[in-house]
PDB file of C-alpha atoms in Angstrom:
ATOM      1  CA  UNK A   1       8.595 -10.352 -10.132  1.00 70.00           C
ATOM      2  CA  UNK A   2       9.857  -7.059  -8.797  1.00 86.00           C
ATOM      3  CA  UNK A   3      11.180  -7.286  -5.253  1.00 93.00           C
ATOM      4  CA  UNK A   4      11.511  -4.526  -2.694  1.00 96.00           C
ATOM      5  CA  UNK A   5      13.393  -5.114   0.531  1.00 97.00           C
ATOM      6  CA  UNK A   6      13.439  -3.179   3.776  1.00 98.00           C
ATOM      7  CA  UNK A   7      15.987  -3.245   6.542  1.00 98.00           C
ATOM      8  CA  UNK A   8      15.644  -3.702   9.397  1.00 97.00           C
ATOM      9  CA  UNK A   9      12.398  -5.625   9.664  1.00 97.00           C
ATOM     10  CA  UNK A  10      12.106  -4.753  13.336  1.00 97.00           C
ATOM     11  CA  UNK A  11      13.831  -2.153  15.451  1.00 97.00           C
ATOM     12  CA  UNK A  12      13.515  -1.084  19.041  1.00 97.00           C
ATOM     13  CA  UNK A  13      15.083   2.186  20.072  1.00 96.00           C
ATOM     14  CA  UNK A  14      15.067   4.476  23.027  1.00 96.00           C
ATOM     15  CA  UNK A  15      13.252   7.772  23.065  1.00 97.00           C
ATOM     16  CA  UNK A  16      15.396  10.588  21.729  1.00 97.00           C
ATOM     17  CA  UNK A  17      17.539   8.465  19.443  1.00 97.00           C
ATOM     18  CA  UNK A  18      17.417   8.319  15.641  1.00 97.00           C
ATOM     19  CA  UNK A  19      16.626   5.306  13.510  1.00 97.00           C
ATOM     20  CA  UNK A  20      17.355   4.729   9.834  1.00 98.00           C
ATOM     21  CA  UNK A  21      15.252   2.425   7.668  1.00 98.00           C
ATOM     22  CA  UNK A  22      16.471   1.336   4.248  1.00 97.00           C
ATOM     23  CA  UNK A  23      14.311   0.520   1.241  1.00 97.00           C
ATOM     24  CA  UNK A  24      15.854  -1.182  -1.775  1.00 96.00           C
ATOM     25  CA  UNK A  25      14.497  -2.234  -5.138  1.00 94.00           C
ATOM     26  CA  UNK A  26      16.391  -5.451  -5.772  1.00 94.00           C
ATOM     27  CA  UNK A  27      15.816  -6.203  -9.433  1.00 90.00           C
ATOM     28  CA  UNK A  28      14.640  -2.955 -10.958  1.00 91.00           C
ATOM     29  CA  UNK A  29      15.424   0.724 -10.923  1.00 90.00           C
ATOM     30  CA  UNK A  30      12.967   2.966  -9.160  1.00 89.00           C
ATOM     31  CA  UNK A  31      12.913   6.639  -9.973  1.00 82.00           C
ATOM     32  CA  UNK A  32      10.193   7.147  -7.397  1.00 91.00           C
ATOM     33  CA  UNK A  33       9.820   5.614  -3.970  1.00 94.00           C
ATOM     34  CA  UNK A  34       7.087   6.157  -1.428  1.00 96.00           C
ATOM     35  CA  UNK A  35       7.051   5.925   2.345  1.00 97.00           C
ATOM     36  CA  UNK A  36       3.930   4.932   4.229  1.00 97.00           C
ATOM     37  CA  UNK A  37       2.993   4.581   7.837  1.00 97.00           C
ATOM     38  CA  UNK A  38       0.404   2.096   9.026  1.00 96.00           C
ATOM     39  CA  UNK A  39      -1.227   1.965  12.424  1.00 94.00           C
ATOM     40  CA  UNK A  40      -2.818  -1.273  13.677  1.00 91.00           C
ATOM     41  CA  UNK A  41      -5.988  -2.204  11.819  1.00 90.00           C
ATOM     42  CA  UNK A  42      -5.770   0.887   9.645  1.00 93.00           C
ATOM     43  CA  UNK A  43      -4.972   1.636   6.058  1.00 94.00           C
ATOM     44  CA  UNK A  44      -1.679   2.888   4.718  1.00 95.00           C
ATOM     45  CA  UNK A  45      -0.990   6.576   5.166  1.00 95.00           C
ATOM     46  CA  UNK A  46       1.350   8.142   2.645  1.00 95.00           C
ATOM     47  CA  UNK A  47       4.085  10.117   4.358  1.00 96.00           C
ATOM     48  CA  UNK A  48       6.240  11.258   1.463  1.00 95.00           C
ATOM     49  CA  UNK A  49       7.242  10.719  -2.126  1.00 94.00           C
ATOM     50  CA  UNK A  50      10.916  10.621  -2.975  1.00 91.00           C
ATOM     51  CA  UNK A  51      12.485  10.978  -6.377  1.00 88.00           C
ATOM     52  CA  UNK A  52      16.055   9.977  -7.053  1.00 83.00           C
ATOM     53  CA  UNK A  53      18.395  12.925  -6.732  1.00 82.00           C
ATOM     54  CA  UNK A  54      15.836  15.429  -5.518  1.00 84.00           C
ATOM     55  CA  UNK A  55      14.192  16.441  -2.279  1.00 88.00           C
ATOM     56  CA  UNK A  56      11.290  14.415  -1.011  1.00 92.00           C
ATOM     57  CA  UNK A  57       7.764  15.756  -1.161  1.00 93.00           C
ATOM     58  CA  UNK A  58       6.002  15.388   2.164  1.00 96.00           C
ATOM     59  CA  UNK A  59       2.288  14.982   2.724  1.00 95.00           C
ATOM     60  CA  UNK A  60       0.450  17.554   4.743  1.00 94.00           C
ATOM     61  CA  UNK A  61       0.998  17.113   8.446  1.00 94.00           C
ATOM     62  CA  UNK A  62       4.222  15.098   8.118  1.00 95.00           C
ATOM     63  CA  UNK A  63       7.202  16.792   9.737  1.00 94.00           C
ATOM     64  CA  UNK A  64      10.017  16.825   7.198  1.00 92.00           C
ATOM     65  CA  UNK A  65      12.634  17.611   9.835  1.00 94.00           C
ATOM     66  CA  UNK A  66      11.573  14.618  11.864  1.00 96.00           C
ATOM     67  CA  UNK A  67      11.250  12.126   9.030  1.00 97.00           C
ATOM     68  CA  UNK A  68      14.317  12.624   6.855  1.00 96.00           C
ATOM     69  CA  UNK A  69      14.163  10.934   3.470  1.00 95.00           C
ATOM     70  CA  UNK A  70      17.108  10.422   1.154  1.00 91.00           C
ATOM     71  CA  UNK A  71      16.861   8.838  -2.286  1.00 89.00           C
ATOM     72  CA  UNK A  72      20.512   8.597  -3.190  1.00 83.00           C
ATOM     73  CA  UNK A  73      20.295   6.092  -6.020  1.00 89.00           C
ATOM     74  CA  UNK A  74      17.806   4.425  -8.321  1.00 89.00           C
ATOM     75  CA  UNK A  75      17.629   1.435  -5.995  1.00 93.00           C
ATOM     76  CA  UNK A  76      17.884   2.894  -2.492  1.00 94.00           C
ATOM     77  CA  UNK A  77      15.824   5.246  -0.361  1.00 94.00           C
ATOM     78  CA  UNK A  78      16.233   5.765   3.363  1.00 96.00           C
ATOM     79  CA  UNK A  79      13.893   7.079   6.026  1.00 97.00           C
ATOM     80  CA  UNK A  80      15.469   8.422   9.202  1.00 97.00           C
ATOM     81  CA  UNK A  81      13.225   9.014  12.173  1.00 97.00           C
ATOM     82  CA  UNK A  82      15.023  11.643  14.197  1.00 97.00           C
ATOM     83  CA  UNK A  83      14.643  12.135  17.946  1.00 96.00           C
ATOM     84  CA  UNK A  84      12.150   9.308  18.062  1.00 96.00           C
ATOM     85  CA  UNK A  85       9.324   9.333  20.574  1.00 96.00           C
ATOM     86  CA  UNK A  86       6.929   6.565  21.616  1.00 96.00           C
ATOM     87  CA  UNK A  87       4.216   8.053  19.397  1.00 95.00           C
ATOM     88  CA  UNK A  88       6.468   7.366  16.394  1.00 96.00           C
ATOM     89  CA  UNK A  89       6.087   3.649  17.052  1.00 96.00           C
ATOM     90  CA  UNK A  90       4.414   2.238  13.973  1.00 96.00           C
ATOM     91  CA  UNK A  91       4.758  -0.005  10.941  1.00 97.00           C
ATOM     92  CA  UNK A  92       6.665   1.795   8.193  1.00 98.00           C
ATOM     93  CA  UNK A  93       6.328   0.528   4.632  1.00 98.00           C
ATOM     94  CA  UNK A  94       8.068   1.680   1.498  1.00 97.00           C
ATOM     95  CA  UNK A  95       7.089   1.142  -2.103  1.00 96.00           C
ATOM     96  CA  UNK A  96       9.040   1.559  -5.298  1.00 94.00           C
ATOM     97  CA  UNK A  97       7.641   2.478  -8.668  1.00 90.00           C
ATOM     98  CA  UNK A  98       8.758   0.421 -11.608  1.00 84.00           C
ATOM     99  CA  UNK A  99       8.390   1.857 -15.088  1.00 76.00           C
ATOM    100  CA  UNK A 100       7.714  -1.334 -16.960  1.00 73.00           C
ATOM    101  CA  UNK A 101       5.198  -2.350 -16.018  1.00 75.00           C
ATOM    102  CA  UNK A 102       4.103   0.904 -14.384  1.00 78.00           C
ATOM    103  CA  UNK A 103       3.448  -0.519 -10.973  1.00 85.00           C
ATOM    104  CA  UNK A 104       4.247   0.097  -7.348  1.00 90.00           C
ATOM    105  CA  UNK A 105       5.805  -2.735  -5.393  1.00 93.00           C
ATOM    106  CA  UNK A 106       5.782  -2.738  -1.630  1.00 96.00           C
ATOM    107  CA  UNK A 107       8.457  -3.712   0.817  1.00 97.00           C
ATOM    108  CA  UNK A 108       7.788  -6.061   3.725  1.00 97.00           C
ATOM    109  CA  UNK A 109       7.645  -3.240   6.250  1.00 97.00           C
ATOM    110  CA  UNK A 110       9.625  -2.219   9.317  1.00 98.00           C
ATOM    111  CA  UNK A 111       8.151  -2.395  12.775  1.00 97.00           C
ATOM    112  CA  UNK A 112       9.517   0.494  14.861  1.00 97.00           C
ATOM    113  CA  UNK A 113       9.055   0.470  18.611  1.00 97.00           C
ATOM    114  CA  UNK A 114      10.249   3.452  20.600  1.00 97.00           C
ATOM    115  CA  UNK A 115      10.591   2.854  24.327  1.00 96.00           C
TER     116      UNK A 115
ATOM    117  CA  UNK B   1     -13.029  13.574  -4.072  1.00 63.00           C
ATOM    118  CA  UNK B   2      -9.755  11.772  -3.491  1.00 72.00           C
ATOM    119  CA  UNK B   3     -11.360   9.129  -1.320  1.00 90.00           C
ATOM    120  CA  UNK B   4     -11.907   5.503  -2.113  1.00 96.00           C
ATOM    121  CA  UNK B   5     -14.674   4.024  -0.011  1.00 97.00           C
ATOM    122  CA  UNK B   6     -14.360   0.332   0.790  1.00 98.00           C
ATOM    123  CA  UNK B   7     -16.860  -2.058   2.310  1.00 97.00           C
ATOM    124  CA  UNK B   8     -17.371  -4.156   4.298  1.00 97.00           C
ATOM    125  CA  UNK B   9     -14.853  -3.477   7.044  1.00 97.00           C
ATOM    126  CA  UNK B  10     -14.758  -7.161   7.901  1.00 97.00           C
ATOM    127  CA  UNK B  11     -16.034 -10.292   6.237  1.00 98.00           C
ATOM    128  CA  UNK B  12     -16.366 -13.878   7.392  1.00 98.00           C
ATOM    129  CA  UNK B  13     -16.827 -16.560   4.766  1.00 98.00           C
ATOM    130  CA  UNK B  14     -16.918 -20.322   4.889  1.00 98.00           C
ATOM    131  CA  UNK B  15     -14.339 -22.326   2.990  1.00 97.00           C
ATOM    132  CA  UNK B  16     -15.436 -22.734  -0.596  1.00 97.00           C
ATOM    133  CA  UNK B  17     -17.673 -19.668  -0.518  1.00 98.00           C
ATOM    134  CA  UNK B  18     -17.423 -16.447  -2.478  1.00 98.00           C
ATOM    135  CA  UNK B  19     -15.907 -13.359  -0.867  1.00 98.00           C
ATOM    136  CA  UNK B  20     -17.007 -10.013  -2.261  1.00 98.00           C
ATOM    137  CA  UNK B  21     -15.427  -6.673  -1.387  1.00 98.00           C
ATOM    138  CA  UNK B  22     -16.707  -3.429  -2.836  1.00 98.00           C
ATOM    139  CA  UNK B  23     -15.088  -0.067  -3.504  1.00 98.00           C
ATOM    140  CA  UNK B  24     -16.375   3.238  -4.815  1.00 98.00           C
ATOM    141  CA  UNK B  25     -14.566   6.343  -5.978  1.00 97.00           C
ATOM    142  CA  UNK B  26     -15.409   9.897  -7.011  1.00 94.00           C
ATOM    143  CA  UNK B  27     -12.409  11.119  -8.956  1.00 92.00           C
ATOM    144  CA  UNK B  28     -12.971  10.302 -12.620  1.00 91.00           C
ATOM    145  CA  UNK B  29      -9.298  10.993 -13.319  1.00 90.00           C
ATOM    146  CA  UNK B  30      -8.371   7.686 -11.683  1.00 92.00           C
ATOM    147  CA  UNK B  31      -7.311   5.303 -14.423  1.00 91.00           C
ATOM    148  CA  UNK B  32      -5.846   2.311 -12.617  1.00 93.00           C
ATOM    149  CA  UNK B  33      -7.406   0.280  -9.831  1.00 95.00           C
ATOM    150  CA  UNK B  34      -5.220  -2.275  -8.017  1.00 95.00           C
ATOM    151  CA  UNK B  35      -6.131  -4.583  -5.172  1.00 97.00           C
ATOM    152  CA  UNK B  36      -3.607  -5.467  -2.496  1.00 97.00           C
ATOM    153  CA  UNK B  37      -3.496  -8.363  -0.067  1.00 97.00           C
ATOM    154  CA  UNK B  38      -1.785  -7.884   3.258  1.00 97.00           C
ATOM    155  CA  UNK B  39      -1.006 -10.527   5.843  1.00 97.00           C
ATOM    156  CA  UNK B  40      -0.309  -9.500   9.459  1.00 95.00           C
ATOM    157  CA  UNK B  41       3.137  -8.015   9.897  1.00 94.00           C
ATOM    158  CA  UNK B  42       3.814  -7.958   6.150  1.00 95.00           C
ATOM    159  CA  UNK B  43       3.725  -5.352   3.445  1.00 96.00           C
ATOM    160  CA  UNK B  44       0.872  -5.243   0.919  1.00 96.00           C
ATOM    161  CA  UNK B  45       1.243  -7.391  -2.171  1.00 95.00           C
ATOM    162  CA  UNK B  46      -0.372  -6.619  -5.502  1.00 93.00           C
ATOM    163  CA  UNK B  47      -3.132  -9.126  -6.138  1.00 95.00           C
ATOM    164  CA  UNK B  48      -4.863  -7.996  -9.298  1.00 95.00           C
ATOM    165  CA  UNK B  49      -5.526  -4.697 -11.055  1.00 94.00           C
ATOM    166  CA  UNK B  50      -7.838  -3.295 -13.704  1.00 95.00           C
ATOM    167  CA  UNK B  51      -8.101  -0.311 -16.007  1.00 93.00           C
ATOM    168  CA  UNK B  52     -11.462   1.350 -16.723  1.00 90.00           C
ATOM    169  CA  UNK B  53     -11.534   0.281 -20.344  1.00 92.00           C
ATOM    170  CA  UNK B  54     -12.545  -3.251 -19.323  1.00 93.00           C
ATOM    171  CA  UNK B  55     -15.466  -4.358 -17.169  1.00 95.00           C
ATOM    172  CA  UNK B  56     -13.931  -7.496 -15.740  1.00 96.00           C
ATOM    173  CA  UNK B  57     -10.551  -9.095 -15.169  1.00 97.00           C
ATOM    174  CA  UNK B  58      -9.987 -12.589 -13.897  1.00 97.00           C
ATOM    175  CA  UNK B  59      -6.829 -14.181 -12.552  1.00 96.00           C
ATOM    176  CA  UNK B  60      -7.332 -17.613 -11.122  1.00 97.00           C
ATOM    177  CA  UNK B  61      -9.855 -17.426  -8.281  1.00 97.00           C
ATOM    178  CA  UNK B  62      -9.704 -13.619  -8.166  1.00 98.00           C
ATOM    179  CA  UNK B  63     -11.938 -11.422 -10.321  1.00 97.00           C
ATOM    180  CA  UNK B  64     -12.329  -7.667 -10.466  1.00 97.00           C
ATOM    181  CA  UNK B  65     -15.631  -6.301 -11.715  1.00 96.00           C
ATOM    182  CA  UNK B  66     -15.583  -2.668 -12.812  1.00 96.00           C
ATOM    183  CA  UNK B  67     -18.579  -0.384 -13.358  1.00 95.00           C
ATOM    184  CA  UNK B  68     -17.320   2.865 -14.833  1.00 94.00           C
ATOM    185  CA  UNK B  69     -20.678   4.637 -14.907  1.00 94.00           C
ATOM    186  CA  UNK B  70     -21.317   3.856 -11.244  1.00 96.00           C
ATOM    187  CA  UNK B  71     -17.694   4.508 -10.319  1.00 96.00           C
ATOM    188  CA  UNK B  72     -17.551   1.240  -8.460  1.00 97.00           C
ATOM    189  CA  UNK B  73     -15.339  -1.807  -8.560  1.00 97.00           C
ATOM    190  CA  UNK B  74     -15.304  -5.003  -6.620  1.00 98.00           C
ATOM    191  CA  UNK B  75     -13.114  -7.991  -5.842  1.00 98.00           C
ATOM    192  CA  UNK B  76     -14.584 -11.464  -5.967  1.00 98.00           C
ATOM    193  CA  UNK B  77     -12.693 -14.380  -4.467  1.00 98.00           C
ATOM    194  CA  UNK B  78     -14.139 -17.647  -5.668  1.00 98.00           C
ATOM    195  CA  UNK B  79     -13.765 -20.884  -3.707  1.00 98.00           C
ATOM    196  CA  UNK B  80     -12.360 -18.943  -0.753  1.00 98.00           C
ATOM    197  CA  UNK B  81      -9.715 -20.772   1.262  1.00 98.00           C
ATOM    198  CA  UNK B  82      -8.416 -20.303   4.815  1.00 97.00           C
ATOM    199  CA  UNK B  83      -5.132 -19.161   3.287  1.00 97.00           C
ATOM    200  CA  UNK B  84      -6.991 -16.208   1.766  1.00 98.00           C
ATOM    201  CA  UNK B  85      -7.580 -14.845   5.264  1.00 98.00           C
ATOM    202  CA  UNK B  86      -5.914 -11.436   5.152  1.00 98.00           C
ATOM    203  CA  UNK B  87      -6.701  -7.756   4.867  1.00 98.00           C
ATOM    204  CA  UNK B  88      -7.558  -6.557   1.388  1.00 98.00           C
ATOM    205  CA  UNK B  89      -7.138  -2.982   0.230  1.00 98.00           C
ATOM    206  CA  UNK B  90      -8.543  -1.484  -2.926  1.00 98.00           C
ATOM    207  CA  UNK B  91      -6.730   1.491  -4.370  1.00 96.00           C
ATOM    208  CA  UNK B  92      -6.913   3.961  -7.189  1.00 95.00           C
ATOM    209  CA  UNK B  93      -4.367   6.091  -8.971  1.00 92.00           C
ATOM    210  CA  UNK B  94      -4.000   8.451 -11.886  1.00 88.00           C
ATOM    211  CA  UNK B  95      -0.974   7.073 -13.689  1.00 80.00           C
ATOM    212  CA  UNK B  96       1.170   9.780 -15.143  1.00 71.00           C
ATOM    213  CA  UNK B  97      -0.386  12.172 -12.655  1.00 66.00           C
ATOM    214  CA  UNK B  98       0.494  12.501  -8.991  1.00 65.00           C
ATOM    215  CA  UNK B  99       1.438   8.800  -8.881  1.00 77.00           C
ATOM    216  CA  UNK B 100      -0.076   8.611  -5.432  1.00 89.00           C
ATOM    217  CA  UNK B 101      -2.118   5.560  -4.625  1.00 93.00           C
ATOM    218  CA  UNK B 102      -5.355   6.352  -2.822  1.00 94.00           C
ATOM    219  CA  UNK B 103      -6.253   3.436  -0.588  1.00 96.00           C
ATOM    220  CA  UNK B 104      -9.526   2.214   0.781  1.00 97.00           C
ATOM    221  CA  UNK B 105      -9.680   1.541   4.500  1.00 96.00           C
ATOM    222  CA  UNK B 106      -9.317  -2.185   4.081  1.00 97.00           C
ATOM    223  CA  UNK B 107     -11.406  -5.301   4.582  1.00 98.00           C
ATOM    224  CA  UNK B 108     -10.363  -8.005   6.986  1.00 98.00           C
ATOM    225  CA  UNK B 109     -11.350 -11.322   5.454  1.00 98.00           C
ATOM    226  CA  UNK B 110     -11.615 -14.443   7.561  1.00 98.00           C
ATOM    227  CA  UNK B 111     -12.244 -17.743   5.810  1.00 98.00           C
ATOM    228  CA  UNK B 112     -13.372 -20.429   8.206  1.00 96.00           C
ATOM    229  CA  UNK B 113     -12.344 -24.028   7.506  1.00 93.00           C
TER     230      UNK B 113
END
C-alpha cells in the first residue's frame, strides 16, 4: 500500500526558534499534500493544502507567515513552524493524495513541543 | 453544511460484541465516505470507504452501511476485539472538487477483554 513518512516523529524546541517537518510519499507521486493539526482528543484540523510547484492554500485562521509550506517535488512537502511558541505545541499530520486509487494517505504524525 | 456529525463520542464494548458508530452529513455533493482508525500517537489509517451508489460495503469484520436518502452512514465492527480499541473518524469528500476531507469529531472505542 501507499506509504507516507514524516520526519521527525518528535521534536522539542525552544520558544522563538523554527522547526521544519518533512512529509514524503515513499512509493507514489503526490501532486497534492495536506497538513493537519490535531489537539489531544480532538479531530484533525486542516491547516493548508499544497500543490507541487505552487503556493500553498491556507485555511481561514491559519497564519501563512508562521506556518511555511513548501512542496518542492512530487514526493516531498515541508512545514516550517517559524518563531515557535508554546501554543504551537501540537500533533502535526500530513497526508498525500494518490491519483490511482484516488485516496489520501496519512503520515504517522510529528509531535511538536515548544518549551 | 460542510459538517459531518459523528456519534457517539465514546463507546465501550465487550470483546466479541458489535461496535456501531454513526455519521450524518448535509452536503449532497459529497461522493466518497472513508473511515479512519487512529491509535494514540499515530496518524490516521484508512479502514474502509464507500461511495453513495452502494448501500453497504464489507471488508472482513468491518462494514459500512450507507443511507443516501437519510444522508447517514455508519461503521459496524463485528466480533470486536481489544486490538480494535482506537479512535475512529468518519469523513466525507467531494472527489474532483475541493479535495478536502471533512472529518467527524471522532469516536473513542474501547473493547474490554
